Amino acid sequence: AQTVTQSQPEMSVQEAETVTLSCTYDTSENNYYLFWYKQPPSRQMILVIRQEAYKQQNATENRFSVNFQKAAKSFSLKISDSQLGDTAMYFCAFNPSNTGKLIFGQGTTLQVKP
Amino acid sequence: ETGVTQSPTHLIKTRGQQVTLRCSSQSGHNTVSWYQQALGQGPQFIFQYYREEENGRGNFPPRFSGLQFPNYSSELNVNALELDDSALYLCASSLGGLPRNEQFFGPGTRLTVL
């Protein structure tokens, strides 16, 4: 079965500092996509960053970057220069290449403190 | 460009009743996916509709059914409601049903079953 595990239920970081959220996944597939989604307290899920498994280069979107280790099946999210607006629940998600089905982890609640 | 909208925002039903949730996809999108998010958990995939046809289904019983209309809006119907059906129901729209097509989420419908 394809699963996604986020081992950190809650994390906190001081404003302007860097934080890393962990994610591991299990699959026998070779081609797939990985995502990090942000769900602020207002509930609307927003895509933060996407990584295609066949691309070796780690994805980067402004202050957000990933460390994709395909052999280890690890996909961590680094948030640099944390801002108060980054406070949210963050979900790691896996998507097999041949479906539109997103498989989510349990989420990590991130609190950015002033 | 109009984003994904869902109605109603909140809903309270009693066990055994039936419920219909609605989703309007983002302009230009032809695919809608539905997810169930229990409190404090990650979303779980229910099913996806692509051009009015079911295009994948998660591990949910047949009492969860759906429709997609010619304008690509969608309904999620749940019959014989159970207490465990209490959750946030999210829909997401995309242009195409593959992982390269970003899914845009709506704000969700909070269903409470008493």
Short mmCIF file of C-alpha atoms in Angstrom, two decimals:
data_model
loop_
_atom_site.label_atom_id
_atom_site.label_comp_id
_atom_site.label_asym_id
_atom_site.label_seq_id
_atom_site.Cartn_x
_atom_site.Cartn_y
_atom_site.Cartn_z
CA ALA A 1 0.00 0.00 0.00
CA GLN A 2 1.12 3.52 -0.70
CA THR A 3 1.44 5.53 2.48
CA VAL A 4 2.72 8.92 3.60
CA THR A 5 4.06 9.50 7.10
CA GLN A 6 4.67 12.80 8.84
CA SER A 7 6.31 12.06 12.17
CA GLN A 8 6.09 15.57 13.64
CA PRO A 9 2.52 16.36 14.77
CA GLU A 10 3.48 19.84 15.97
CA MET A 11 6.40 22.20 15.49
CA SER A 12 7.18 25.77 16.36
CA VAL A 13 9.73 28.26 15.09
CA GLN A 14 10.66 31.84 15.82
CA GLU A 15 9.87 34.42 13.21
CA ALA A 16 12.72 34.85 10.66
CA GLU A 17 14.26 31.47 11.53
CA THR A 18 14.37 28.31 9.42
CA VAL A 19 12.34 25.17 10.04
CA THR A 20 12.27 21.77 8.36
CA LEU A 21 9.21 19.52 8.21
CA SER A 22 9.75 15.81 7.61
CA CYS A 23 7.89 13.41 5.37
CA THR A 24 8.50 9.83 4.33
CA TYR A 25 6.47 7.76 1.91
CA ASP A 26 6.22 4.21 0.76
CA THR A 27 5.66 3.12 -2.83
CA SER A 28 6.93 0.60 -5.32
CA GLU A 29 6.42 2.98 -8.22
CA ASN A 30 9.22 4.75 -9.99
CA ASN A 31 7.29 7.68 -11.42
CA TYR A 32 5.20 9.83 -9.12
CA TYR A 33 4.72 13.32 -7.80
CA LEU A 34 5.15 14.72 -4.31
CA PHE A 35 3.54 17.83 -2.89
CA TRP A 36 3.47 20.00 0.18
CA TYR A 37 0.15 21.67 0.93
CA LYS A 38 -0.57 24.36 3.48
CA GLN A 39 -3.91 24.56 5.28
CA PRO A 40 -4.24 27.78 7.29
CA PRO A 41 -6.81 28.04 10.07
CA SER A 42 -9.32 29.33 7.46
CA ARG A 43 -9.18 25.79 6.01
CA GLN A 44 -8.52 26.39 2.30
CA MET A 45 -5.73 24.08 1.17
CA ILE A 46 -3.00 25.77 -0.88
CA LEU A 47 -0.23 24.13 -2.87
CA VAL A 48 3.19 25.17 -1.55
CA ILE A 49 5.57 23.20 -3.71
CA ARG A 50 5.68 20.21 -6.08
CA GLN A 51 8.39 17.71 -6.96
CA GLU A 52 8.38 15.23 -9.85
CA ALA A 53 10.18 12.02 -8.93
CA TYR A 54 12.13 11.77 -12.17
CA LYS A 55 13.70 15.19 -11.58
CA GLN A 56 16.82 15.00 -9.44
CA GLN A 57 16.95 18.72 -8.78
CA ASN A 58 15.14 19.78 -5.62
CA ALA A 59 12.22 22.11 -6.16
CA THR A 60 12.33 25.65 -4.81
CA GLU A 61 9.62 28.30 -4.50
CA ASN A 62 10.86 31.51 -2.93
CA ARG A 63 11.34 30.78 0.81
CA PHE A 64 10.22 27.16 0.41
CA SER A 65 12.48 24.36 -0.73
CA VAL A 66 12.48 20.59 -0.54
CA ASN A 67 15.09 17.93 0.12
CA PHE A 68 14.02 15.00 -2.05
CA GLN A 69 15.85 11.74 -1.34
CA LYS A 70 14.30 9.20 -3.71
CA ALA A 71 16.23 6.15 -2.49
CA ALA A 72 15.34 6.92 1.10
CA LYS A 73 11.77 7.85 0.12
CA SER A 74 12.08 11.09 2.03
CA PHE A 75 10.65 14.48 1.09
CA SER A 76 11.25 17.25 3.64
CA LEU A 77 10.14 20.87 3.40
CA LYS A 78 12.40 23.72 4.47
CA ILE A 79 10.89 27.09 5.22
CA SER A 80 13.42 29.90 5.40
CA ASP A 81 12.87 33.30 7.02
CA SER A 82 9.65 32.07 8.65
CA GLN A 83 6.79 34.55 8.74
CA LEU A 84 3.72 34.74 10.98
CA GLY A 85 1.58 33.96 7.93
CA ASP A 86 3.31 30.59 7.63
CA THR A 87 1.38 29.41 10.69
CA ALA A 88 -0.75 26.55 9.38
CA MET A 89 -1.09 22.81 9.11
CA TYR A 90 1.24 21.39 6.47
CA PHE A 91 0.45 18.21 4.58
CA CYS A 92 2.81 16.09 2.56
CA ALA A 93 1.06 14.31 -0.31
CA PHE A 94 1.97 11.61 -2.81
CA ASN A 95 0.42 11.17 -6.24
CA PRO A 96 1.04 8.14 -8.46
CA SER A 97 1.84 9.16 -12.00
CA ASN A 98 -1.19 7.54 -13.60
CA THR A 99 -4.00 8.86 -11.37
CA GLY A 100 -5.24 12.09 -9.89
CA LYS A 101 -5.49 10.56 -6.42
CA LEU A 102 -3.60 12.47 -3.74
CA ILE A 103 -2.50 10.43 -0.70
CA PHE A 104 -1.95 12.70 2.27
CA GLY A 105 0.06 12.36 5.45
CA GLN A 106 -1.38 13.13 8.87
CA GLY A 107 -0.12 16.70 8.82
CA THR A 108 2.24 18.86 10.88
CA THR A 109 0.92 21.89 12.72
CA LEU A 110 3.46 24.70 12.45
CA GLN A 111 3.34 27.68 14.79
CA VAL A 112 5.49 30.68 13.94
CA LYS A 113 6.14 32.77 17.05
CA PRO A 114 6.86 36.50 17.02
CA GLU B 1 -11.19 33.98 -12.52
CA THR B 2 -13.49 32.39 -9.92
CA GLY B 3 -11.97 29.91 -7.49
CA VAL B 4 -13.45 26.67 -6.22
CA THR B 5 -16.58 27.17 -4.17
CA GLN B 6 -18.51 24.74 -2.00
CA SER B 7 -21.93 24.78 -0.42
CA PRO B 8 -23.14 24.69 2.21
CA THR B 9 -20.41 25.81 4.59
CA HIS B 10 -21.77 23.85 7.52
CA LEU B 11 -24.38 21.13 7.79
CA ILE B 12 -25.88 19.15 10.65
CA LYS B 13 -27.66 15.87 9.98
CA THR B 14 -28.82 12.92 12.03
CA ARG B 15 -27.73 9.34 11.65
CA GLY B 16 -29.49 7.55 8.79
CA GLN B 17 -30.25 10.68 6.80
CA GLN B 18 -28.93 11.54 3.36
CA VAL B 19 -26.88 14.59 2.41
CA THR B 20 -25.80 16.33 -0.81
CA LEU B 21 -22.75 18.55 -0.95
CA ARG B 22 -22.01 20.81 -3.89
CA CYS B 23 -18.85 22.03 -5.56
CA SER B 24 -18.30 24.56 -8.32
CA SER B 25 -15.00 24.08 -10.06
CA GLN B 26 -12.61 26.83 -11.02
CA SER B 27 -13.27 28.39 -14.38
CA GLY B 28 -11.87 26.23 -17.19
CA HIS B 29 -11.38 23.12 -15.07
CA ASN B 30 -12.93 19.81 -16.15
CA THR B 31 -11.97 17.57 -13.24
CA VAL B 32 -13.25 17.47 -9.67
CA SER B 33 -11.89 15.36 -6.81
CA TRP B 34 -13.56 14.87 -3.43
CA TYR B 35 -11.78 14.28 -0.13
CA GLN B 36 -12.92 13.56 3.43
CA GLN B 37 -10.88 15.15 6.21
CA ALA B 38 -11.58 13.96 9.73
CA LEU B 39 -10.65 16.32 12.54
CA GLY B 40 -6.88 16.52 12.97
CA GLN B 41 -6.21 14.15 10.07
CA GLY B 42 -5.08 14.41 6.48
CA PRO B 43 -7.67 14.33 3.69
CA GLN B 44 -8.65 10.96 2.27
CA PHE B 45 -9.50 10.57 -1.39
CA ILE B 46 -13.13 9.64 -2.05
CA PHE B 47 -13.36 9.80 -5.87
CA GLN B 48 -12.59 11.90 -8.90
CA TYR B 49 -14.75 12.93 -11.85
CA TYR B 50 -13.31 13.80 -15.23
CA ARG B 51 -15.64 15.08 -17.94
CA GLU B 52 -18.71 13.70 -16.14
CA GLU B 53 -17.29 10.18 -15.66
CA GLU B 54 -15.90 8.67 -12.46
CA ASN B 55 -12.13 8.49 -12.89
CA GLY B 56 -10.92 6.71 -9.79
CA ARG B 57 -12.31 5.89 -6.38
CA GLY B 58 -10.83 5.54 -2.92
CA ASN B 59 -11.71 3.09 -0.18
CA PHE B 60 -15.22 4.39 0.54
CA PRO B 61 -18.46 2.36 0.55
CA PRO B 62 -21.06 2.68 -2.23
CA ARG B 63 -23.26 4.92 -0.08
CA PHE B 64 -20.79 7.64 -1.10
CA SER B 65 -21.70 8.60 -4.65
CA GLY B 66 -21.15 11.52 -6.92
CA LEU B 67 -22.10 13.35 -10.06
CA GLN B 68 -20.44 15.79 -12.36
CA PHE B 69 -22.53 18.05 -14.54
CA PRO B 70 -21.88 19.40 -18.07
CA ASN B 71 -20.63 22.68 -16.56
CA TYR B 72 -18.17 20.53 -14.53
CA SER B 73 -19.67 21.37 -11.17
CA SER B 74 -20.11 18.34 -8.94
CA GLU B 75 -22.16 16.81 -6.15
CA LEU B 76 -21.20 14.39 -3.41
CA ASN B 77 -24.07 12.35 -2.03
CA VAL B 78 -23.87 10.32 1.15
CA ASN B 79 -26.71 7.97 2.08
CA ALA B 80 -27.48 6.36 5.42
CA LEU B 81 -25.26 8.74 7.33
CA GLU B 82 -23.15 7.34 10.16
CA LEU B 83 -21.54 9.18 13.06
CA ASP B 84 -18.09 8.56 11.54
CA ASP B 85 -19.11 10.53 8.45
CA SER B 86 -18.68 13.70 10.50
CA ALA B 87 -15.80 15.49 8.79
CA LEU B 88 -14.72 18.34 6.55
CA TYR B 89 -15.45 17.49 2.92
CA LEU B 90 -13.13 19.11 0.43
CA CYS B 91 -13.43 19.29 -3.29
CA ALA B 92 -10.60 20.17 -5.61
CA SER B 93 -10.73 21.05 -9.28
CA SER B 94 -8.07 20.74 -11.94
CA LEU B 95 -7.64 20.87 -15.69
CA GLY B 96 -7.26 17.15 -16.29
CA GLY B 97 -7.04 14.27 -13.88
CA LEU B 98 -3.31 13.66 -13.77
CA PRO B 99 -0.81 14.71 -11.11
CA ARG B 100 0.85 17.25 -13.38
CA ASN B 101 -2.46 19.14 -13.22
CA GLU B 102 -2.50 21.14 -10.00
CA GLN B 103 -5.55 20.59 -7.82
CA PHE B 104 -7.15 23.74 -6.43
CA PHE B 105 -9.11 23.20 -3.24
CA GLY B 106 -12.33 24.75 -2.06
CA PRO B 107 -12.94 25.90 1.52
CA GLY B 108 -14.83 22.72 2.40
CA THR B 109 -18.17 21.75 3.91
CA ARG B 110 -18.19 20.83 7.59
CA LEU B 111 -20.65 17.96 8.10
CA THR B 112 -21.74 16.99 11.59
CA VAL B 113 -23.75 13.79 12.06
CA LEU B 114 -25.62 13.48 15.36
#
